[in-house]
Short mmCIF file of C-alpha atoms in Angstrom, two decimals:
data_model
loop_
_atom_site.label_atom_id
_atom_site.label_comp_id
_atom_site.label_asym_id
_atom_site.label_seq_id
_atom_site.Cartn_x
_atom_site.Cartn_y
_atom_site.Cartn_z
CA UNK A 253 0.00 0.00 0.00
CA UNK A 254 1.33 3.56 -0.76
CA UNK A 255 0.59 6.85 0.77
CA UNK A 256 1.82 9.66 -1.23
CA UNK A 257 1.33 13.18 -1.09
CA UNK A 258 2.18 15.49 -3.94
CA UNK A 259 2.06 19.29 -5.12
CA UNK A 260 3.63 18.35 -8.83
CA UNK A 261 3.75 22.34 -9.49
CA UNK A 262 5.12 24.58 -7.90
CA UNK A 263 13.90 25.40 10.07
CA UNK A 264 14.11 22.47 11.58
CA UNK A 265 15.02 18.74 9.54
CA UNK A 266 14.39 15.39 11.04
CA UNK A 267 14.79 12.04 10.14
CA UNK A 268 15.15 8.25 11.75
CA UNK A 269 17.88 6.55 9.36
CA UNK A 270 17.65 2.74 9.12
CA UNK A 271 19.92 0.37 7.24
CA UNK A 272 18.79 0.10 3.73
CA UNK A 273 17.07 -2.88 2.38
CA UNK A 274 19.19 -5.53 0.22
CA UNK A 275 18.40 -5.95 -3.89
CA UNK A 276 16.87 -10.05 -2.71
CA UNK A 277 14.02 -7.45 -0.73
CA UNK A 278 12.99 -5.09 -3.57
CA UNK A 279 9.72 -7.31 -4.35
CA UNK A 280 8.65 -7.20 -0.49
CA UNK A 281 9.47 -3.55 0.09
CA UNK A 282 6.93 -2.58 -3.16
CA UNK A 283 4.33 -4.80 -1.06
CA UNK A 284 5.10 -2.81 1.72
CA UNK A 285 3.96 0.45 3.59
CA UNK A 286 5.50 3.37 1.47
CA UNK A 287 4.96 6.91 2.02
CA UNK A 288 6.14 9.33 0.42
CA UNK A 289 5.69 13.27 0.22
CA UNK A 290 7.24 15.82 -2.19
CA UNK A 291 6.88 19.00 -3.20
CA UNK A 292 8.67 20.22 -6.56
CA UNK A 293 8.58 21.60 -9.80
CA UNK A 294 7.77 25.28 -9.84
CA UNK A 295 5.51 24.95 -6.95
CA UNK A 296 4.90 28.46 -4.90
CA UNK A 297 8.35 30.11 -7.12
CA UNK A 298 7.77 34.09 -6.77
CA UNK A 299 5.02 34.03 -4.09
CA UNK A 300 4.52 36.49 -2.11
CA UNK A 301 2.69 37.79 1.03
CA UNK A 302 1.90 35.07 3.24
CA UNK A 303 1.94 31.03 2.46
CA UNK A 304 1.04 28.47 4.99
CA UNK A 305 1.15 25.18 3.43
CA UNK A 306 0.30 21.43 5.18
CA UNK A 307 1.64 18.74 3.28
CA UNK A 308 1.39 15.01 4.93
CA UNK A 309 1.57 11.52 3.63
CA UNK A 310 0.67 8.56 6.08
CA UNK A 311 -1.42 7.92 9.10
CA UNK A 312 -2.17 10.18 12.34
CA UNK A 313 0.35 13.33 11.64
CA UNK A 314 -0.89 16.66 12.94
CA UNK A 315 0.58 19.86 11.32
CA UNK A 316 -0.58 23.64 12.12
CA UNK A 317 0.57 27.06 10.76
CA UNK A 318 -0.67 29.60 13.30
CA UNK A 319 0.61 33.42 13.02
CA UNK A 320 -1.20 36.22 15.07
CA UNK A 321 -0.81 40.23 14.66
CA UNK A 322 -1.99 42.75 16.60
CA UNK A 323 -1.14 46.74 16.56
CA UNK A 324 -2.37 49.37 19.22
CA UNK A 325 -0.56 51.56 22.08
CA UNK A 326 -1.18 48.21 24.33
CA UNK A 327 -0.96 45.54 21.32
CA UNK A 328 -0.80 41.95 22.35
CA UNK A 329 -0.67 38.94 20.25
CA UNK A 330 -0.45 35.18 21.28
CA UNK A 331 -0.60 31.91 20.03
CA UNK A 332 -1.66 28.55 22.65
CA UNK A 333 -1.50 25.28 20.33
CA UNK A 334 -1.59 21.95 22.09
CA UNK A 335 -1.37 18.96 19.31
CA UNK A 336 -2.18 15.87 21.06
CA UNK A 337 -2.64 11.84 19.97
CA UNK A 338 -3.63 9.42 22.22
CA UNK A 339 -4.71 5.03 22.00
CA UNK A 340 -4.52 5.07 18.14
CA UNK A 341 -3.06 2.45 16.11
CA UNK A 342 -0.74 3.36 13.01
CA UNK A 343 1.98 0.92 11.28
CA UNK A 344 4.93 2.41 10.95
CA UNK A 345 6.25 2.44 6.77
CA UNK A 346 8.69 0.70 5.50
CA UNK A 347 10.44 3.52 3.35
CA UNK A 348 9.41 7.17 4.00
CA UNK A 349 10.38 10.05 1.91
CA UNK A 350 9.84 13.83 2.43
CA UNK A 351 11.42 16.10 -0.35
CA UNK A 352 11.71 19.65 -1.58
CA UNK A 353 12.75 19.70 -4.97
CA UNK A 354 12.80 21.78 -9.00
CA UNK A 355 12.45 25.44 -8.40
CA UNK A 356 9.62 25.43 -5.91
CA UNK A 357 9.51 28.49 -3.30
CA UNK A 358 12.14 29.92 -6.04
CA UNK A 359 12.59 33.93 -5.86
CA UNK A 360 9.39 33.79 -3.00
CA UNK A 361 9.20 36.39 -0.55
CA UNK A 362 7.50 37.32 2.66
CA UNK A 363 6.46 35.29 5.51
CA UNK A 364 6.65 30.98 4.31
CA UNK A 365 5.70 28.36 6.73
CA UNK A 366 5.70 24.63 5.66
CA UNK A 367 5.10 21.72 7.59
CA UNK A 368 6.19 18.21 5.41
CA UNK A 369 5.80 15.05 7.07
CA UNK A 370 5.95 11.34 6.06
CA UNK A 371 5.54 8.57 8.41
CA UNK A 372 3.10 8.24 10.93
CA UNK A 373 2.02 9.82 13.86
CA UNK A 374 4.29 13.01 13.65
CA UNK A 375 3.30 16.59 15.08
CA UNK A 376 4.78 19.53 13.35
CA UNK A 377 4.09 23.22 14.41
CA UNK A 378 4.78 26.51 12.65
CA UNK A 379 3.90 29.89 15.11
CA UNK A 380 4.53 33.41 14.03
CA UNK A 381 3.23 36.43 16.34
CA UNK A 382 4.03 40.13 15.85
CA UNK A 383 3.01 43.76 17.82
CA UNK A 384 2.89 46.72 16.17
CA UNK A 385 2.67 49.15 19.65
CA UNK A 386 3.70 52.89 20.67
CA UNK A 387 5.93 51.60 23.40
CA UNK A 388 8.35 51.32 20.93
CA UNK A 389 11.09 47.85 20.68
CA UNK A 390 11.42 46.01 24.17
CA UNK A 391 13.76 43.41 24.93
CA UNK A 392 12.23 39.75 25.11
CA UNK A 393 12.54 37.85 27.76
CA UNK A 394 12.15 33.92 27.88
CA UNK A 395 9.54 34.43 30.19
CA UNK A 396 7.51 37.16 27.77
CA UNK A 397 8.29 34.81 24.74
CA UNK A 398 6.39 31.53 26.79
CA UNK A 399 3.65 33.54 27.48
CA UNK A 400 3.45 34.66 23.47
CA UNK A 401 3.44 31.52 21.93
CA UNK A 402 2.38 28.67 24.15
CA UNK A 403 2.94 25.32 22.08
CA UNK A 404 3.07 21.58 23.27
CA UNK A 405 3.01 17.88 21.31
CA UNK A 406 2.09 14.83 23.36
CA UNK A 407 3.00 11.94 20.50
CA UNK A 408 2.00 8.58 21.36
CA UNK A 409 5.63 6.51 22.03
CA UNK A 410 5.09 3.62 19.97
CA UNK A 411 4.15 2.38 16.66
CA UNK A 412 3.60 -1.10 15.62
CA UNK A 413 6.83 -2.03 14.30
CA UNK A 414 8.23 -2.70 11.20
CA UNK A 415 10.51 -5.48 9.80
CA UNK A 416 13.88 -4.80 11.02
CA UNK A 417 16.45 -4.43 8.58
CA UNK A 418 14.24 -2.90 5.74
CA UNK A 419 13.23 0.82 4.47
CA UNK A 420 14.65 3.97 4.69
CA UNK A 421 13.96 7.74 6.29
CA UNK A 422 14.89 10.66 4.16
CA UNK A 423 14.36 14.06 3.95
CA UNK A 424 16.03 16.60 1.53
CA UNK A 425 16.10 20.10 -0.03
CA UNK A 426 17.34 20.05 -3.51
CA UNK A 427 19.85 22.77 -4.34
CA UNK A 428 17.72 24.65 -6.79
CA UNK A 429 15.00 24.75 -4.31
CA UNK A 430 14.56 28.29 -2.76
CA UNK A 431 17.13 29.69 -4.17
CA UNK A 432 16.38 33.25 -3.89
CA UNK A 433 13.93 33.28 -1.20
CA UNK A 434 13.56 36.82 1.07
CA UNK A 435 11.76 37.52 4.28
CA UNK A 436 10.81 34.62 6.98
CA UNK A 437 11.00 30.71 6.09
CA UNK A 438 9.82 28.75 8.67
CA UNK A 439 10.59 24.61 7.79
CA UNK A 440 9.88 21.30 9.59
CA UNK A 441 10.47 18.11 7.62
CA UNK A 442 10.02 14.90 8.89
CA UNK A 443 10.55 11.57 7.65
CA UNK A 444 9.63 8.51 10.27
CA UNK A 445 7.46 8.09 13.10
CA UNK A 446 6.67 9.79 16.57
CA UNK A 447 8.49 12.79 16.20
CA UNK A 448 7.46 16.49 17.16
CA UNK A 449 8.88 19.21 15.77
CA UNK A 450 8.52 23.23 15.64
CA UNK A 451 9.26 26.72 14.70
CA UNK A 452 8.21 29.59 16.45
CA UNK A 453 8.87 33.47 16.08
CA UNK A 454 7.68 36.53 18.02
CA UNK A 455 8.45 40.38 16.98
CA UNK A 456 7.63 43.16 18.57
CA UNK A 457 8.56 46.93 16.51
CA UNK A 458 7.58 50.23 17.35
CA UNK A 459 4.96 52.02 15.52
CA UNK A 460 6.80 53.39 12.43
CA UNK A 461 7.54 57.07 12.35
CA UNK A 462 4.99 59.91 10.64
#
């Protein structure tokens, strides 16, 4: 069975390496759990403005772009995410691929947050908040940027296992792949099962001048 996710037009990296499989297993890796999720070819090249994009392939992942904004003389903007799985059942594949590839995200600017998993049960979390206030720029403190963006990922432990000694866990960027790209990426790709991953940004700027 195959699970593939694909966007055929057009940071943070994580993947569980296993040995590879030998040429006698080719026939019972195709009758395997594959997964596989890619994103290539000119897909998003010269956007602009704001992208949020979700791609998953496999069972049980949870991915969320979140991004808040607020302006004022008291502006405040926060973010509380809590991705949670709990007594689900999910095999874990035998090969699982997550790729970035061709020209896509090429020349983009402005504020790009992707979440790319493959496997199962991963959690993947992209946060952005900003204040546009009179007070003008104040120093963050770890304490102000916990209570900004409050995130947290409770991933079951365990999978049901697969054959040992067979599949892979990839992820890549290919070299023409955002080549070019201004402003804010934010990037989790995952490859495997049970992982959590996330990005998270807070600015706070003065009101510009008049």
């Amino acid at each position: 069975m195959r699970r593939t996710a694909t966007l055929p037009l057009m940071l943070a990296a994580l993947a569980a390496l296993s040995p590879g499989a030998s040429a006698g297993d080719d026939y019972a890796t195709m009758l395997g759990y594959l997964t596989s999720s890619h994103l290539d070819g000119h897909a998003l090249q010269n956007a602009q403005g704001s992208v949020a994009l979700n791609l998953a392939a496999g069972d049980l992942n949870t991915q969320a772009n979140l991004r808040a904004f607020a302006s004022g003389p008291g502006a405040q903007a926060q973010i509380a995410a809590h991705q949670r799985l709990r007594d689900n059942q999910a095999n874990a594949p035998f090969d699982a691929q997550a790729s970035i590839g061709g020209q896509a995200l090429a020349g983009a600017h402005g504020l790009i947050s992707i979440n790319q998993a493959s496997g199962s049960m991963n959690a993947q979390l992209n946060a952005v908040t900003a204040t546009l206030a009179n007070q003008g720029i104040r120093e963050a403190t770890d304490d102000s940027l916990s209570a900004v963006v409050s995130a947290s990922a409770e991933v079951q432990s365990r999978a049901q296992p697969r054959i040992p000694g067979e599949g892979t866990r990839s992820v890549s960027v290919a070299a023409g792949a955002m080549q070019g790209l201004r402003g804010v990426l934010q990037l989790n790709q995952t490859a495997g099962s049970g992982n959590a991953t996330g990005n998270i940004l807070s600015l706070s700027v003065s009101e510009l001048p008049r």
